[in-house]
Amino acid sequence: MKRRLFLTLIAAATATSASMIAAPVAQAADEVKIGFLVKQPEEPWFQDEWKFAEIAAKEKGFTLVKIGAPSGEKVMSAIDNLAAQKAQGFIICTPDVKLGPGIVAKAKADKLKMMTVDDRLVDGSGKPIESVPHMGISAYNIGKQVGDGIAAEIKKRGWDMKDVGAIDVTYEQLPTAHDRTTGATDALVAAGFPKANVIAAPQAKTDTENAFNAANIALTKNPQFKHWVAYALNDEGVLGAVRAAEGRGIKADNMIGIGIGGSDSALNEFKKPNPTGFFGTVIISPKRHGEETSELMYTWIKDGKAPPPLTLTTGMLATRDNVTQVREQMGLASK
Ligand code: FCA
């Protein structure tokens, strides 16, 4: 920042007259400030998104305002607060997609540009609000990668599918969650898994504790299975199911859990000396979701060029054996 100011001064002085020395003041006035609101700031995925957004901020020279907004009230006051601080725009992963019309109206009233990340806002009839640029994961396909990975491992272990129960940790009120777990179920069933063995375990919130509680109910009600597999919208959900199974003595050799994410929740699990039931994760990109969204917002503010209406990112399946290489391939190695 200081260096830029200095260079601007030199340029101004050499270009024409001393009167242009006023230029740096004008530059300070149009300094770019961007908010980044996330629904669950304690979740490693969101910490990573923020980390990559910071990288964009340093590179482009804008100010990043990170705000944890776990409720609708917090979102509304955060938007007002950003406007009061003279921010020009924000990126948000909303705590509830149904807040869509309210958030859009608030951003408009405060004259702030807005882009969504991860969870796409919906209107009163549940349809995505297409006027707000969005970057999310290709949820159904990534879910299929989870299901394919589980099916391949079931076959490798030589389990008879009729003896296997699947804990499908669901969170149906969030469309991306619905699409992810549906993709996983569809892939499993396509691989010959009996649909009747898929046990829906609805979680009340998308964290490990709530998944643990949901999975415990599924396990209690279904003592007939010899082996288990588990999937959810994210790594935290699968960890909840894995911990619940462990509590009943079902360990790595009888559980195949594959999550979605690839942040610290998964990495820490892979660092444990002995494998757990958390077999793998489809790594998605906090770099694209944090850094690229921030750059897109910056360009929108600076040059008036709006982000693409919809960007869907991909993922790659990793297990404890190849996690380092997969992270390298995805440009996440430095973390
Ligand atoms: C949703 C989930 C997060 C993460 C993100 C990409 O917001 O709740 O855990 O998977 O999508």
Coordinates of C-alpha atoms in Angstrom, one line a residue, residues 9-155:
L9 CA 3.4 10.3 -6.1
I10 CA 6.5 9.8 -8.3
A11 CA 4.3 9.3 -11.4
A12 CA 2.3 12.4 -10.6
A13 CA 5.3 14.5 -10.0
T14 CA 7.1 13.5 -13.1
A15 CA 4.1 13.4 -15.4
T16 CA 3.0 17.1 -15.2
S17 CA 2.8 19.6 -12.5
A18 CA 3.0 19.6 -8.7
S19 CA -0.7 20.1 -8.6
M20 CA -1.2 16.4 -9.4
I21 CA 0.3 15.5 -6.1
A22 CA -3.4 15.6 -4.9
A23 CA -3.8 12.2 -6.7
P24 CA -3.0 10.0 -3.7
V25 CA -5.8 11.5 -1.7
A26 CA -8.3 10.6 -4.5
Q27 CA -6.9 7.1 -4.5
A28 CA -7.4 6.7 -0.8
A29 CA -11.0 7.8 -1.1
D30 CA -11.8 5.0 -3.6
E31 CA -10.0 2.4 -1.6
V32 CA -11.8 -1.0 -2.2
K33 CA -13.3 -2.7 0.9
I34 CA -15.0 -6.1 0.6
G35 CA -16.9 -8.1 3.2
F36 CA -16.8 -11.9 3.4
L37 CA -19.6 -13.3 5.5
V38 CA -19.7 -17.0 6.5
K39 CA -22.4 -19.0 8.3
Q40 CA -20.1 -21.1 10.4
P41 CA -16.8 -19.3 11.1
E42 CA -15.6 -22.2 13.4
E43 CA -15.7 -24.7 10.5
P44 CA -12.2 -25.3 9.0
W45 CA -13.6 -25.0 5.4
F46 CA -14.7 -21.4 6.1
Q47 CA -11.4 -20.6 7.9
D48 CA -9.7 -21.7 4.7
E49 CA -12.0 -19.6 2.5
W50 CA -11.1 -16.6 4.6
K51 CA -7.4 -17.4 4.4
F52 CA -7.5 -17.5 0.6
A53 CA -9.6 -14.3 0.5
E54 CA -6.9 -12.6 2.5
I55 CA -4.3 -13.7 -0.1
A56 CA -6.5 -12.0 -2.8
A57 CA -6.8 -8.9 -0.6
K58 CA -3.0 -8.6 -0.2
E59 CA -2.3 -9.2 -3.9
K60 CA -4.9 -6.7 -5.2
G61 CA -4.5 -4.2 -2.3
F62 CA -8.1 -4.1 -1.0
T63 CA -9.3 -4.4 2.6
L64 CA -11.1 -7.6 3.5
V65 CA -13.7 -7.5 6.3
K66 CA -14.3 -11.1 7.7
I67 CA -17.6 -11.5 9.5
G68 CA -19.1 -14.6 11.1
A69 CA -22.9 -14.5 10.5
P70 CA -24.6 -17.5 11.9
S71 CA -28.1 -16.0 11.9
G72 CA -30.4 -13.9 9.8
E73 CA -30.1 -11.0 12.3
K74 CA -26.3 -11.1 12.2
V75 CA -26.4 -11.1 8.4
M76 CA -28.7 -8.0 8.3
S77 CA -26.6 -6.0 10.8
A78 CA -23.4 -7.1 9.1
I79 CA -24.6 -5.7 5.8
D80 CA -25.5 -2.3 7.4
N81 CA -22.2 -2.3 9.2
L82 CA -20.3 -2.8 5.9
A83 CA -22.2 0.0 4.3
A84 CA -21.4 2.3 7.3
Q85 CA -17.7 1.4 6.8
K86 CA -18.0 2.4 3.1
A87 CA -17.4 -1.1 1.8
Q88 CA -18.5 -1.5 -1.9
G89 CA -19.5 -5.2 -1.9
F90 CA -19.5 -8.5 -0.1
I91 CA -19.4 -12.2 -0.6
I92 CA -21.7 -14.4 1.5
C93 CA -22.3 -18.0 2.5
T94 CA -25.7 -17.5 4.2
P95 CA -26.9 -19.3 7.3
D96 CA -30.2 -20.0 5.6
V97 CA -30.8 -19.9 1.8
K98 CA -34.4 -18.9 2.4
L99 CA -33.2 -15.5 3.6
G100 CA -32.5 -14.8 -0.1
P101 CA -35.1 -12.0 -0.9
G102 CA -34.3 -10.2 2.4
I103 CA -30.6 -10.3 1.8
V104 CA -31.0 -9.1 -1.8
A105 CA -33.2 -6.2 -0.6
K106 CA -30.8 -5.2 2.2
A107 CA -27.8 -5.2 -0.2
K108 CA -29.7 -3.1 -2.7
A109 CA -30.8 -0.6 0.0
D110 CA -27.3 -0.3 1.2
K111 CA -25.9 0.0 -2.4
L112 CA -23.6 -2.9 -2.0
K113 CA -22.6 -5.4 -4.7
M114 CA -23.2 -9.0 -3.6
M115 CA -22.1 -12.5 -4.7
T116 CA -22.9 -15.8 -3.0
V117 CA -20.5 -18.7 -2.3
D118 CA -21.2 -22.4 -1.4
D119 CA -24.9 -22.0 -0.6
R120 CA -27.1 -20.4 -3.2
L121 CA -30.0 -18.1 -2.2
V122 CA -33.5 -19.1 -3.1
D123 CA -36.7 -17.0 -3.6
G124 CA -40.1 -17.5 -1.9
S125 CA -40.9 -20.5 -4.1
G126 CA -37.5 -22.2 -3.5
K127 CA -36.0 -21.3 -6.9
P128 CA -32.4 -20.1 -7.0
I129 CA -32.1 -16.3 -7.2
E130 CA -30.2 -16.1 -10.6
S131 CA -29.6 -12.4 -10.5
V132 CA -27.0 -12.9 -7.7
P133 CA -23.6 -14.2 -9.1
H134 CA -22.8 -17.5 -7.4
M135 CA -19.9 -19.9 -7.0
G136 CA -20.8 -23.3 -5.6
I137 CA -19.6 -26.9 -6.0
S138 CA -21.1 -29.2 -8.6
A139 CA -22.9 -30.9 -5.8
Y140 CA -24.6 -33.9 -7.4
N141 CA -21.4 -34.9 -9.3
I142 CA -19.3 -34.6 -6.2
G143 CA -21.8 -36.6 -4.3
K144 CA -21.5 -39.3 -7.0
Q145 CA -17.7 -39.3 -6.5
V146 CA -18.4 -40.1 -2.9
G147 CA -20.8 -42.9 -3.7
D148 CA -18.4 -44.3 -6.4
G149 CA -15.5 -44.2 -3.9
I150 CA -17.5 -46.1 -1.2
A151 CA -18.7 -48.7 -3.7
A152 CA -15.2 -49.3 -5.0
E153 CA -13.9 -49.8 -1.4
I154 CA -16.8 -52.1 -0.5
K155 CA -15.9 -54.3 -3.5

